[in-house]
Amino acid sequence: MKPKSLVPALWLTFATLPHAETVKDREGAVRGEKAKMENDTRWNWNDIDSGFRLAKTTGKPLLVVLRCVPCMSCAGIDASVLQEPELVPLLDQFVCVRVINANALDLAKFQFDYDLSFSAIMFNGDGTIYGRYGSWLHQKDPLNKTTASFKKALDAVLAIHQGYPANKTTLTGKQGGPVPYQKPVEFPTLAAKYPSKLDWDGKVMQSCVHCHMVGDAFRAHYRAQSQPMPVEWIYPQPSIETLGITLATDDIAKVEAVTAGSSGETAGVKAGDVFILLNHQPLVSIADVSWILHRAPDSGSIPATIQRDGKETALTLELPAGWRLKADIGKRAGTWPMRAMAFGGMKMDDIPDEERAGLGLDKEQMALRIFHVGQYGPHAAAKKEGFQKDDILVQIGDLKQRITESAIIGHLLQQHRPGEKLVAIVQRGGKRVELKLPQQ
């Protein structure tokens, strides 16, 4: 099989993987959403074009909420946004659109963290993006209903809207970049299976493109070119924690902690600081910060303005070479397809220091315990080569140093192409076994 022909087959397998916990009756959940929301007086349901038209005629900013209804993640904040009385005065100042599928999204406009099941993008009626919102706090805790950060994001957008269009140049970096296809269903891996609209007369769930599938389609597209996958698609929308800065989850961009020796500390960032601008862009949420880092260079620096003790101060954040590899992508839905591409369908974790000595392993060497080996389709490729659960991976090619699963995914997808088989050594029962690791 030629490497290019493998990618669509990979996609068909990935689309069926249980990336996140879902409701039991997914079909019923989507149909129930339609019955409840399609005539809602506030939310323009699943019609982005009419939302833009209304934003133009009313002069209000446009709020587009993207929600994967069957997914349990973010269910708490989703319910709060729809029902919380305290949000009403804020939402009244927006044209509100709710979108539950990604089939026909305009990808030039809708570029965000596709691994989240609740996201929002705020626009001017002319299509200019004011900001993005999306919370990994809510993604990881479906019962979390707090809307503090969401409210602050909406307030920040209203302030930007009030200054528009005089401030339009500061929003340039928030706009989307070029894309290979205009809509998700135009990607070859999706076109054969999904229509442009939901099939309400048939099986709705089988016609629905979920947001994570869009990110998967981008990666499959690049992989099919048999070229290095763009590093920003291996580590999409990275957290600023990769630079040693932890932001408070209930605010826009308030610093909660700074890691000693990190880029953040070198730049002079301190706990209690509030980022006002990053790379010259006004911030409305932590998702805005991740978007800026998504578009940042692989090395270099970006300017920042922070507020401290009521005063604004200019700083420079250095981006050391390889900074993205510090991102932890282990719990992202989009990482499962990349595990098939790089590992033949295995999932593994670095063995902690306290266990290494008993296994005869040095603290500086690669030692990744394999705790999942795929059983079906492309995810069974490693199994077919002889890899087993509880094997300890100690070498791939010339790579022997200690490395995380997230970092090694990036290394392999950047350095190797589909069809290659790399020499790999595992420790099994105290013995070293040489195997071949397939690249797909």
C-alpha positions as a Markdown table, in Angstrom:
| # | Residue | x | y | z |
|---|---|---|---|---|
| 1 | Met | 0.0 | 0.0 | 0.0 |
| 2 | Lys | 1.4 | 3.4 | -0.9 |
| 3 | Pro | 1.7 | 5.9 | 2.0 |
| 4 | Lys | -0.8 | 8.3 | 0.6 |
| 5 | Ser | -3.5 | 5.7 | 0.3 |
| 6 | Leu | -3.2 | 4.9 | 4.0 |
| 7 | Val | -4.4 | 8.2 | 5.3 |
| 8 | Pro | -8.1 | 8.0 | 4.4 |
| 9 | Ala | -8.2 | 4.5 | 5.9 |
| 10 | Leu | -6.6 | 5.9 | 9.1 |
| 11 | Trp | -9.3 | 8.6 | 9.2 |
| 12 | Leu | -12.2 | 6.2 | 8.9 |
| 13 | Thr | -10.9 | 4.3 | 11.9 |
| 14 | Phe | -10.2 | 7.4 | 13.9 |
| 15 | Ala | -13.7 | 8.8 | 13.3 |
| 16 | Thr | -15.1 | 5.9 | 15.3 |
| 17 | Leu | -12.8 | 6.0 | 18.3 |
| 18 | Pro | -14.4 | 6.9 | 21.7 |
| 19 | His | -12.4 | 10.2 | 22.2 |
| 20 | Ala | -14.6 | 11.4 | 25.1 |
| 21 | Glu | -17.4 | 10.3 | 27.3 |
| 22 | Thr | -20.8 | 10.8 | 25.6 |
| 23 | Val | -24.4 | 10.6 | 26.5 |
| 24 | Lys | -26.0 | 7.2 | 26.1 |
| 25 | Asp | -28.6 | 8.3 | 23.5 |
| 26 | Arg | -26.5 | 10.5 | 21.2 |
| 27 | Glu | -29.1 | 10.5 | 18.5 |
| 28 | Gly | -31.8 | 11.5 | 20.9 |
| 29 | Ala | -29.7 | 14.3 | 22.4 |
| 30 | Val | -29.2 | 15.9 | 19.0 |
| 31 | Arg | -32.8 | 15.7 | 18.1 |
| 32 | Gly | -33.8 | 17.0 | 21.5 |
| 33 | Glu | -31.5 | 19.9 | 21.0 |
| 34 | Lys | -33.2 | 20.7 | 17.7 |
| 35 | Ala | -36.7 | 20.5 | 19.2 |
| 36 | Lys | -35.7 | 22.8 | 22.1 |
| 37 | Met | -33.6 | 25.4 | 20.4 |
| 38 | Glu | -34.6 | 25.8 | 16.8 |
| 39 | Asn | -37.3 | 28.4 | 17.7 |
| 40 | Asp | -35.5 | 29.9 | 20.7 |
| 41 | Thr | -36.0 | 33.7 | 20.9 |
| 42 | Arg | -32.4 | 34.4 | 21.9 |
| 43 | Trp | -30.3 | 31.8 | 20.1 |
| 44 | Asn | -30.2 | 31.8 | 16.3 |
| 45 | Trp | -29.9 | 28.1 | 16.0 |
| 46 | Asn | -27.4 | 26.5 | 13.5 |
| 47 | Asp | -27.5 | 29.4 | 11.1 |
| 48 | Ile | -24.3 | 31.4 | 11.1 |
| 49 | Asp | -25.1 | 33.4 | 7.9 |
| 50 | Ser | -28.3 | 34.9 | 9.4 |
| 51 | Gly | -26.3 | 35.8 | 12.5 |
| 52 | Phe | -23.8 | 37.8 | 10.5 |
| 53 | Arg | -26.7 | 39.6 | 8.7 |
| 54 | Leu | -28.4 | 40.4 | 11.9 |
| 55 | Ala | -25.1 | 41.7 | 13.5 |
| 56 | Lys | -24.7 | 44.0 | 10.5 |
| 57 | Thr | -28.2 | 45.4 | 10.7 |
| 58 | Thr | -28.3 | 45.8 | 14.5 |
| 59 | Gly | -24.7 | 47.0 | 15.0 |
| 60 | Lys | -24.2 | 44.4 | 17.8 |
| 61 | Pro | -21.2 | 42.0 | 18.0 |
| 62 | Leu | -21.8 | 38.4 | 17.0 |
| 63 | Leu | -21.4 | 35.6 | 19.5 |
| 64 | Val | -21.1 | 32.1 | 17.9 |
| 65 | Val | -21.1 | 29.2 | 20.4 |
| 66 | Leu | -20.0 | 25.9 | 19.0 |
| 67 | Arg | -21.2 | 22.9 | 21.1 |
| 68 | Cys | -20.9 | 19.2 | 20.6 |
| 69 | Val | -24.2 | 18.1 | 22.1 |
| 70 | Pro | -23.6 | 14.4 | 22.7 |
| 71 | Cys | -20.2 | 15.1 | 24.4 |
| 72 | Met | -20.4 | 15.1 | 28.2 |
| 73 | Ser | -17.4 | 17.5 | 28.5 |
| 74 | Cys | -18.3 | 21.1 | 29.1 |
| 75 | Ala | -21.9 | 20.2 | 29.8 |
| 76 | Gly | -21.9 | 22.3 | 32.9 |
| 77 | Ile | -20.9 | 25.6 | 31.4 |
| 78 | Asp | -23.1 | 24.9 | 28.3 |
| 79 | Ala | -26.1 | 24.6 | 30.6 |
| 80 | Ser | -25.1 | 27.8 | 32.5 |
| 81 | Val | -24.7 | 29.8 | 29.3 |
| 82 | Leu | -28.2 | 28.8 | 28.2 |
| 83 | Gln | -30.0 | 29.2 | 31.5 |
| 84 | Glu | -28.1 | 31.5 | 33.9 |
| 85 | Pro | -30.1 | 34.7 | 34.6 |
| 86 | Glu | -27.0 | 36.7 | 35.4 |
| 87 | Leu | -25.8 | 36.2 | 31.8 |
| 88 | Val | -28.9 | 37.7 | 30.3 |
| 89 | Pro | -27.9 | 41.4 | 30.4 |
| 90 | Leu | -24.6 | 40.5 | 28.7 |
| 91 | Leu | -26.1 | 38.2 | 26.0 |
| 92 | Asp | -28.7 | 40.9 | 25.2 |
| 93 | Gln | -25.8 | 43.0 | 23.9 |
| 94 | Phe | -24.9 | 40.3 | 21.3 |
| 95 | Val | -26.4 | 38.6 | 18.4 |
| 96 | Cys | -26.3 | 35.0 | 19.6 |
| 97 | Val | -25.8 | 31.9 | 17.4 |
| 98 | Arg | -25.5 | 28.3 | 18.5 |
| 99 | Val | -23.9 | 25.8 | 16.2 |
| 100 | Ile | -24.0 | 22.0 | 17.0 |
| 101 | Asn | -22.1 | 20.5 | 14.0 |
| 102 | Ala | -19.0 | 21.5 | 12.0 |
| 103 | Asn | -19.9 | 20.2 | 8.6 |
| 104 | Ala | -20.2 | 23.5 | 6.8 |
| 105 | Leu | -18.1 | 25.8 | 8.9 |
| 106 | Asp | -16.2 | 28.5 | 7.0 |
| 107 | Leu | -12.6 | 27.4 | 8.0 |
| 108 | Ala | -11.2 | 30.8 | 7.0 |
| 109 | Lys | -13.2 | 32.3 | 9.9 |
| 110 | Phe | -13.6 | 29.4 | 12.3 |
| 111 | Gln | -10.1 | 28.5 | 13.5 |
| 112 | Phe | -10.0 | 27.6 | 17.1 |
| 113 | Asp | -9.2 | 24.7 | 19.5 |
| 114 | Tyr | -11.0 | 21.8 | 17.7 |
| 115 | Asp | -10.5 | 19.5 | 20.6 |
| 116 | Leu | -12.9 | 21.4 | 22.9 |
| 117 | Ser | -16.5 | 20.5 | 23.0 |
| 118 | Phe | -17.6 | 24.0 | 23.9 |
| 119 | Ser | -16.0 | 27.0 | 22.2 |
| 120 | Ala | -17.0 | 30.5 | 21.2 |
| 121 | Ile | -15.8 | 33.0 | 18.7 |
| 122 | Met | -16.9 | 36.7 | 18.9 |
| 123 | Phe | -17.1 | 38.7 | 15.6 |
| 124 | Asn | -18.0 | 42.1 | 14.2 |
| 125 | Gly | -20.8 | 41.8 | 11.7 |
| 126 | Asp | -18.2 | 42.4 | 8.9 |
| 127 | Gly | -16.5 | 39.1 | 9.8 |
| 128 | Thr | -13.6 | 40.6 | 11.9 |
| 129 | Ile | -12.8 | 38.3 | 14.8 |
| 130 | Tyr | -12.7 | 40.1 | 18.2 |
| 131 | Gly | -11.7 | 37.1 | 20.3 |
| 132 | Arg | -12.0 | 33.4 | 21.1 |
| 133 | Tyr | -13.2 | 31.5 | 24.2 |
| 134 | Gly | -12.7 | 27.9 | 25.3 |
| 135 | Ser | -11.9 | 26.3 | 28.6 |
| 136 | Trp | -9.9 | 23.2 | 29.4 |
| 137 | Leu | -11.1 | 23.5 | 33.0 |
| 138 | His | -14.6 | 22.8 | 31.8 |
| 139 | Gln | -13.5 | 20.2 | 29.3 |
| 140 | Lys | -11.9 | 18.1 | 32.0 |
| 141 | Asp | -14.7 | 18.7 | 34.5 |
| 142 | Pro | -18.1 | 18.3 | 32.9 |
| 143 | Leu | -19.9 | 19.3 | 36.1 |
| 144 | Asn | -18.2 | 22.7 | 36.4 |
| 145 | Lys | -20.8 | 25.4 | 35.7 |
| 146 | Thr | -18.8 | 28.5 | 36.5 |
| 147 | Thr | -19.1 | 31.3 | 33.9 |
| 148 | Ala | -16.7 | 33.8 | 35.5 |
| 149 | Ser | -14.2 | 33.6 | 32.7 |
| 150 | Phe | -16.9 | 33.6 | 30.0 |
| 151 | Lys | -18.5 | 36.7 | 31.5 |
| 152 | Lys | -15.2 | 38.5 | 31.5 |
| 153 | Ala | -14.6 | 37.5 | 27.9 |
| 154 | Leu | -17.9 | 38.9 | 26.8 |
| 155 | Asp | -17.2 | 42.2 | 28.7 |
| 156 | Ala | -13.8 | 42.4 | 27.0 |
| 157 | Val | -15.3 | 41.9 | 23.6 |
| 158 | Leu | -17.9 | 44.6 | 24.2 |
| 159 | Ala | -15.0 | 47.0 | 25.1 |
| 160 | Ile | -13.2 | 46.1 | 21.8 |
| 161 | His | -16.5 | 46.5 | 19.9 |
| 162 | Gln | -17.0 | 49.9 | 21.3 |
| 163 | Gly | -13.6 | 51.0 | 20.0 |
| 164 | Tyr | -14.1 | 49.4 | 16.5 |
| 165 | Pro | -13.1 | 50.1 | 13.7 |
| 166 | Ala | -10.4 | 52.5 | 15.1 |
| 167 | Asn | -8.8 | 49.5 | 16.8 |
| 168 | Lys | -9.0 | 47.2 | 13.8 |
| 169 | Thr | -5.3 | 47.0 | 13.2 |
| 170 | Thr | -4.8 | 45.5 | 16.7 |
| 171 | Leu | -7.1 | 42.6 | 15.7 |
| 172 | Thr | -5.1 | 41.6 | 12.6 |
| 173 | Gly | -3.3 | 38.7 | 14.4 |
| 174 | Lys | -6.6 | 37.3 | 15.6 |
| 175 | Gln | -7.9 | 36.6 | 12.1 |
| 176 | Gly | -7.5 | 33.1 | 10.5 |
| 177 | Gly | -4.8 | 32.0 | 8.2 |
| 178 | Pro | -4.9 | 30.2 | 4.8 |
| 179 | Val | -6.6 | 26.8 | 4.7 |
| 180 | Pro | -6.4 | 24.0 | 2.2 |
| 181 | Tyr | -10.2 | 23.7 | 2.0 |
| 182 | Gln | -13.0 | 26.1 | 2.7 |
| 183 | Lys | -15.3 | 23.7 | 4.6 |
| 184 | Pro | -14.6 | 20.5 | 6.6 |
| 185 | Val | -16.7 | 18.3 | 4.3 |
| 186 | Glu | -14.3 | 19.3 | 1.4 |
| 187 | Phe | -11.4 | 17.4 | 3.0 |
| 188 | Pro | -11.0 | 14.1 | 1.1 |
| 189 | Thr | -11.2 | 12.2 | 4.4 |
| 190 | Leu | -14.6 | 13.7 | 5.2 |
| 191 | Ala | -16.1 | 14.3 | 1.8 |
| 192 | Ala | -16.8 | 10.6 | 1.1 |
| 193 | Lys | -18.7 | 10.2 | 4.3 |
| 194 | Tyr | -20.4 | 13.4 | 5.4 |
| 195 | Pro | -22.9 | 15.7 | 3.8 |
| 196 | Ser | -22.8 | 19.5 | 4.1 |
| 197 | Lys | -25.9 | 19.5 | 6.3 |
| 198 | Leu | -27.2 | 17.2 | 9.0 |
| 199 | Asp | -29.5 | 14.4 | 7.8 |
| 200 | Trp | -32.6 | 15.0 | 9.9 |
| 201 | Asp | -34.5 | 12.5 | 7.8 |
| 202 | Gly | -32.1 | 9.7 | 8.5 |
| 203 | Lys | -29.4 | 9.0 | 11.1 |
| 204 | Val | -28.3 | 12.4 | 12.3 |
| 205 | Met | -25.3 | 11.2 | 14.3 |
| 206 | Gln | -23.8 | 9.5 | 11.3 |
| 207 | Ser | -24.0 | 12.7 | 9.3 |
| 208 | Cys | -22.4 | 14.9 | 11.9 |
| 209 | Val | -18.9 | 16.3 | 11.7 |
| 210 | His | -17.6 | 16.9 | 15.2 |
| 211 | Cys | -15.1 | 19.7 | 15.8 |
| 212 | His | -12.3 | 17.3 | 16.7 |
| 213 | Met | -12.7 | 15.7 | 13.3 |
| 214 | Val | -11.7 | 19.0 | 11.7 |
| 215 | Gly | -8.4 | 19.0 | 13.5 |
| 216 | Asp | -8.0 | 15.3 | 12.5 |
| 217 | Ala | -8.7 | 16.1 | 8.9 |
| 218 | Phe | -6.1 | 18.8 | 8.8 |
| 219 | Arg | -3.5 | 16.4 | 10.2 |
| 220 | Ala | -4.5 | 13.7 | 7.8 |
| 221 | His | -4.2 | 16.2 | 4.9 |
| 222 | Tyr | -0.6 | 17.1 | 5.9 |
| 223 | Arg | 0.3 | 13.5 | 6.5 |
| 224 | Ala | -0.9 | 12.6 | 3.0 |
| 225 | Gln | 1.6 | 15.0 | 1.5 |
| 226 | Ser | 4.4 | 12.8 | 2.9 |
| 227 | Gln | 6.0 | 16.0 | 4.3 |
| 228 | Pro | 6.9 | 17.0 | 7.9 |
| 229 | Met | 3.6 | 17.7 | 9.6 |
| 230 | Pro | 3.4 | 21.4 | 10.7 |
| 231 | Val | 4.4 | 21.5 | 14.3 |
| 232 | Glu | 1.5 | 23.7 | 15.2 |
| 233 | Trp | -0.9 | 20.9 | 14.2 |
| 234 | Ile | 1.0 | 18.4 | 16.4 |
| 235 | Tyr | 0.7 | 20.8 | 19.4 |
| 236 | Pro | -2.3 | 22.9 | 18.5 |
| 237 | Gln | -3.4 | 25.9 | 20.6 |
| 238 | Pro | -0.7 | 25.4 | 23.2 |
| 239 | Ser | -1.1 | 26.5 | 26.8 |
| 240 | Ile | 1.2 | 29.3 | 28.0 |
| 241 | Glu | 2.3 | 26.8 | 30.7 |
| 242 | Thr | 4.8 | 25.6 | 28.1 |
| 243 | Leu | 6.6 | 28.9 | 28.9 |
| 244 | Gly | 6.3 | 28.4 | 32.6 |
| 245 | Ile | 3.3 | 30.7 | 33.2 |
| 246 | Thr | 0.1 | 29.5 | 34.8 |
| 247 | Leu | -3.0 | 31.6 | 34.3 |
| 248 | Ala | -6.0 | 31.8 | 36.6 |
| 249 | Thr | -9.0 | 29.9 | 35.2 |
| 250 | Asp | -11.6 | 32.4 | 36.4 |
| 251 | Asp | -10.0 | 35.4 | 34.7 |
| 252 | Ile | -9.0 | 36.7 | 31.2 |
| 253 | Ala | -5.2 | 36.4 | 31.5 |
| 254 | Lys | -4.2 | 36.8 | 35.2 |
| 255 | Val | -0.9 | 35.2 | 36.2 |
| 256 | Glu | -1.4 | 32.7 | 39.0 |
| 257 | Ala | 2.2 | 31.3 | 39.2 |
| 258 | Val | 5.5 | 31.4 | 37.3 |
| 259 | Thr | 7.9 | 28.4 | 37.2 |
| 260 | Ala | 11.4 | 29.1 | 38.3 |
| 261 | Gly | 13.9 | 29.1 | 35.4 |
| 262 | Ser | 11.2 | 29.4 | 32.8 |
| 263 | Ser | 10.8 | 31.8 | 29.9 |
| 264 | Gly | 8.2 | 33.5 | 31.9 |
| 265 | Glu | 10.5 | 34.2 | 34.9 |
| 266 | Thr | 13.3 | 35.3 | 32.5 |
| 267 | Ala | 10.9 | 37.8 | 31.0 |
| 268 | Gly | 10.0 | 39.2 | 34.4 |
| 269 | Val | 6.5 | 37.9 | 34.7 |
| 270 | Lys | 5.2 | 37.6 | 38.3 |
| 271 | Ala | 2.2 | 36.1 | 40.0 |
| 272 | Gly | -0.6 | 38.7 | 40.1 |
| 273 | Asp | 0.4 | 40.3 | 36.8 |
| 274 | Val | -2.4 | 40.6 | 34.2 |
| 275 | Phe | -1.6 | 40.3 | 30.5 |
| 276 | Ile | -3.2 | 43.2 | 28.6 |
| 277 | Leu | -1.6 | 42.6 | 25.2 |
| 278 | Leu | 0.2 | 39.6 | 23.8 |
| 279 | Asn | 2.0 | 40.0 | 20.4 |
| 280 | His | 0.2 | 43.4 | 20.2 |
| 281 | Gln | -3.3 | 41.7 | 20.4 |
| 282 | Pro | -5.9 | 42.6 | 23.1 |
| 283 | Leu | -6.9 | 39.6 | 25.1 |
| 284 | Val | -10.4 | 38.4 | 26.0 |
| 285 | Ser | -9.6 | 35.0 | 27.4 |
| 286 | Ile | -7.0 | 32.3 | 27.9 |
| 287 | Ala | -8.1 | 30.9 | 24.5 |
| 288 | Asp | -6.8 | 34.1 | 22.9 |
| 289 | Val | -3.5 | 33.5 | 24.6 |
| 290 | Ser | -3.4 | 29.9 | 23.1 |
| 291 | Trp | -4.4 | 31.2 | 19.7 |
| 292 | Ile | -1.4 | 33.7 | 19.7 |
| 293 | Leu | 1.0 | 30.9 | 20.7 |
| 294 | His | -0.6 | 28.7 | 18.0 |
| 295 | Arg | 0.5 | 31.2 | 15.4 |
| 296 | Ala | 3.8 | 32.1 | 17.1 |
| 297 | Pro | 7.2 | 31.2 | 15.6 |
| 298 | Asp | 9.0 | 27.9 | 16.5 |
| 299 | Ser | 11.7 | 30.1 | 18.1 |
| 300 | Gly | 12.2 | 33.8 | 18.7 |
| 301 | Ser | 10.2 | 36.1 | 20.9 |
| 302 | Ile | 6.8 | 37.8 | 21.2 |
| 303 | Pro | 6.1 | 41.2 | 22.9 |
| 304 | Ala | 3.7 | 41.4 | 25.8 |
| 305 | Thr | 2.1 | 44.2 | 27.9 |
| 306 | Ile | 1.2 | 43.4 | 31.5 |
| 307 | Gln | -0.5 | 45.4 | 34.2 |
| 308 | Arg | 1.1 | 45.4 | 37.7 |
| 309 | Asp | 0.0 | 47.6 | 40.6 |
| 310 | Gly | -2.1 | 49.7 | 38.3 |
| 311 | Lys | 0.7 | 50.3 | 35.8 |
| 312 | Glu | 1.4 | 48.9 | 32.4 |
| 313 | Thr | 4.8 | 47.4 | 31.6 |
| 314 | Ala | 6.2 | 46.1 | 28.3 |
| 315 | Leu | 7.9 | 42.6 | 28.4 |
| 316 | Thr | 9.4 | 40.2 | 25.9 |
| 317 | Leu | 8.6 | 36.5 | 26.1 |
| 318 | Glu | 11.4 | 34.4 | 24.6 |
| 319 | Leu | 10.4 | 31.2 | 22.7 |
| 320 | Pro | 13.3 | 28.8 | 22.9 |
| 321 | Ala | 13.8 | 26.3 | 20.1 |
| 322 | Gly | 11.6 | 23.3 | 20.6 |
| 323 | Trp | 9.3 | 25.1 | 23.1 |
| 324 | Arg | 6.2 | 23.5 | 21.7 |
| 325 | Leu | 7.5 | 20.0 | 22.6 |
| 326 | Lys | 6.9 | 20.9 | 26.2 |
| 327 | Ala | 3.1 | 20.9 | 25.6 |
| 328 | Asp | 1.2 | 18.0 | 27.1 |
| 329 | Ile | -1.1 | 16.7 | 24.4 |
| 330 | Gly | -1.8 | 13.3 | 26.1 |
| 331 | Lys | -5.5 | 14.0 | 26.8 |
| 332 | Arg | -6.4 | 15.6 | 23.5 |
| 333 | Ala | -8.9 | 13.8 | 21.3 |
| 334 | Gly | -6.7 | 14.7 | 18.3 |
| 335 | Thr | -3.7 | 12.8 | 19.7 |
| 336 | Trp | -5.3 | 9.4 | 19.2 |
| 337 | Pro | -4.9 | 9.6 | 15.4 |
| 338 | Met | -1.4 | 10.8 | 15.8 |
| 339 | Arg | -0.6 | 7.8 | 18.1 |
| 340 | Ala | -1.6 | 5.5 | 15.1 |
| 341 | Met | 0.6 | 7.6 | 12.8 |
| 342 | Ala | 3.7 | 7.6 | 15.1 |
| 343 | Phe | 3.2 | 4.5 | 17.3 |
| 344 | Gly | 1.1 | 2.1 | 15.4 |
| 345 | Gly | -1.8 | 2.6 | 17.9 |
| 346 | Met | 0.0 | 2.5 | 21.3 |
| 347 | Lys | -0.4 | 4.8 | 24.3 |
| 348 | Met | 2.5 | 5.1 | 26.8 |
| 349 | Asp | 3.7 | 7.0 | 29.8 |
| 350 | Asp | 7.1 | 8.0 | 31.1 |
| 351 | Ile | 8.2 | 5.8 | 34.0 |
| 352 | Pro | 8.7 | 7.9 | 37.2 |
| 353 | Asp | 12.1 | 8.2 | 38.9 |
| 354 | Glu | 11.1 | 6.1 | 41.9 |
| 355 | Glu | 10.3 | 3.1 | 39.7 |
| 356 | Arg | 13.3 | 3.2 | 37.5 |
| 357 | Ala | 16.0 | 1.9 | 39.8 |
| 358 | Gly | 14.1 | -1.3 | 40.4 |
| 359 | Leu | 13.8 | -1.9 | 36.7 |
| 360 | Gly | 17.5 | -1.2 | 36.0 |
| 361 | Leu | 16.7 | 2.0 | 34.2 |
| 362 | Asp | 18.7 | 5.2 | 34.3 |
| 363 | Lys | 16.9 | 8.5 | 35.1 |
| 364 | Glu | 18.2 | 10.1 | 31.9 |
| 365 | Gln | 17.2 | 7.4 | 29.4 |
| 366 | Met | 14.0 | 6.8 | 27.5 |
| 367 | Ala | 11.7 | 4.6 | 29.4 |
| 368 | Leu | 8.0 | 4.6 | 28.3 |
| 369 | Arg | 5.7 | 2.0 | 29.6 |
| 370 | Ile | 3.2 | 0.8 | 27.0 |
| 371 | Phe | -0.2 | 0.6 | 28.8 |
| 372 | His | -2.4 | 0.4 | 25.7 |
| 373 | Val | -1.9 | -1.4 | 22.4 |
| 374 | Gly | -4.6 | -0.9 | 19.8 |
| 375 | Gln | -6.5 | -3.9 | 18.5 |
| 376 | Tyr | -8.2 | -2.8 | 15.3 |
| 377 | Gly | -7.3 | -1.3 | 11.9 |
| 378 | Pro | -4.3 | 1.1 | 11.8 |
| 379 | His | -4.3 | 1.1 | 15.6 |
| 380 | Ala | -3.3 | -2.5 | 15.5 |
| 381 | Ala | -0.2 | -1.9 | 13.5 |
| 382 | Ala | 2.1 | -2.0 | 16.6 |
| 383 | Lys | 0.4 | -5.2 | 17.8 |
| 384 | Lys | 1.1 | -6.9 | 14.5 |
| 385 | Glu | 4.8 | -6.0 | 14.9 |
| 386 | Gly | 4.9 | -7.8 | 18.3 |
| 387 | Phe | 4.6 | -4.9 | 20.8 |
| 388 | Gln | 2.8 | -5.9 | 24.0 |
| 389 | Lys | 1.1 | -4.1 | 26.9 |
| 390 | Asp | 3.6 | -3.4 | 29.7 |
| 391 | Asp | 6.6 | -3.4 | 27.4 |
| 392 | Ile | 9.0 | -0.6 | 28.2 |
| 393 | Leu | 10.2 | 1.3 | 25.2 |
| 394 | Val | 13.8 | 2.2 | 25.7 |
| 395 | Gln | 14.9 | 3.2 | 22.2 |
| 396 | Ile | 13.6 | 4.2 | 18.8 |
| 397 | Gly | 16.1 | 4.5 | 16.0 |
| 398 | Asp | 19.0 | 6.6 | 17.5 |
| 399 | Leu | 16.7 | 8.2 | 20.1 |
| 400 | Lys | 17.6 | 7.0 | 23.5 |
| 401 | Gln | 17.3 | 10.0 | 25.9 |
| 402 | Arg | 14.4 | 10.5 | 28.3 |
| 403 | Ile | 11.4 | 12.0 | 26.5 |
| 404 | Thr | 7.7 | 12.3 | 27.0 |
| 405 | Glu | 5.1 | 10.6 | 24.9 |
| 406 | Ser | 3.9 | 14.1 | 23.7 |
| 407 | Ala | 7.4 | 15.1 | 22.7 |
| 408 | Ile | 8.2 | 11.8 | 20.9 |
| 409 | Ile | 5.0 | 12.1 | 18.8 |
| 410 | Gly | 6.3 | 15.4 | 17.5 |
| 411 | His | 9.7 | 14.1 | 16.8 |
| 412 | Leu | 8.5 | 11.1 | 14.8 |
| 413 | Leu | 5.9 | 13.0 | 12.8 |
| 414 | Gln | 8.5 | 15.7 | 11.9 |
| 415 | Gln | 11.3 | 13.3 | 11.1 |
| 416 | His | 9.7 | 10.3 | 9.6 |
| 417 | Arg | 7.2 | 9.5 | 6.8 |
| 418 | Pro | 4.4 | 7.0 | 6.3 |
| 419 | Gly | 5.7 | 3.6 | 5.2 |
| 420 | Glu | 8.9 | 3.7 | 7.3 |
| 421 | Lys | 9.6 | 1.1 | 9.9 |
| 422 | Leu | 12.0 | 2.2 | 12.7 |
| 423 | Val | 14.1 | -0.1 | 14.8 |
| 424 | Ala | 12.7 | -0.1 | 18.4 |
| 425 | Ile | 13.9 | -1.8 | 21.5 |
| 426 | Val | 11.7 | -2.7 | 24.4 |
| 427 | Gln | 12.4 | -4.1 | 27.8 |
| 428 | Arg | 10.2 | -7.2 | 28.5 |
| 429 | Gly | 10.6 | -9.4 | 31.5 |
| 430 | Gly | 14.1 | -8.1 | 32.1 |
| 431 | Lys | 15.2 | -8.8 | 28.6 |
| 432 | Arg | 15.7 | -6.5 | 25.6 |
| 433 | Val | 13.7 | -7.3 | 22.5 |
| 434 | Glu | 14.2 | -5.6 | 19.1 |
| 435 | Leu | 11.0 | -4.8 | 17.1 |
| 436 | Lys | 10.0 | -2.6 | 14.2 |
| 437 | Leu | 7.8 | 0.5 | 14.8 |
| 438 | Pro | 5.6 | 1.3 | 11.8 |
| 439 | Gln | 5.1 | 4.8 | 10.7 |
| 440 | Gln | 1.6 | 5.4 | 9.1 |
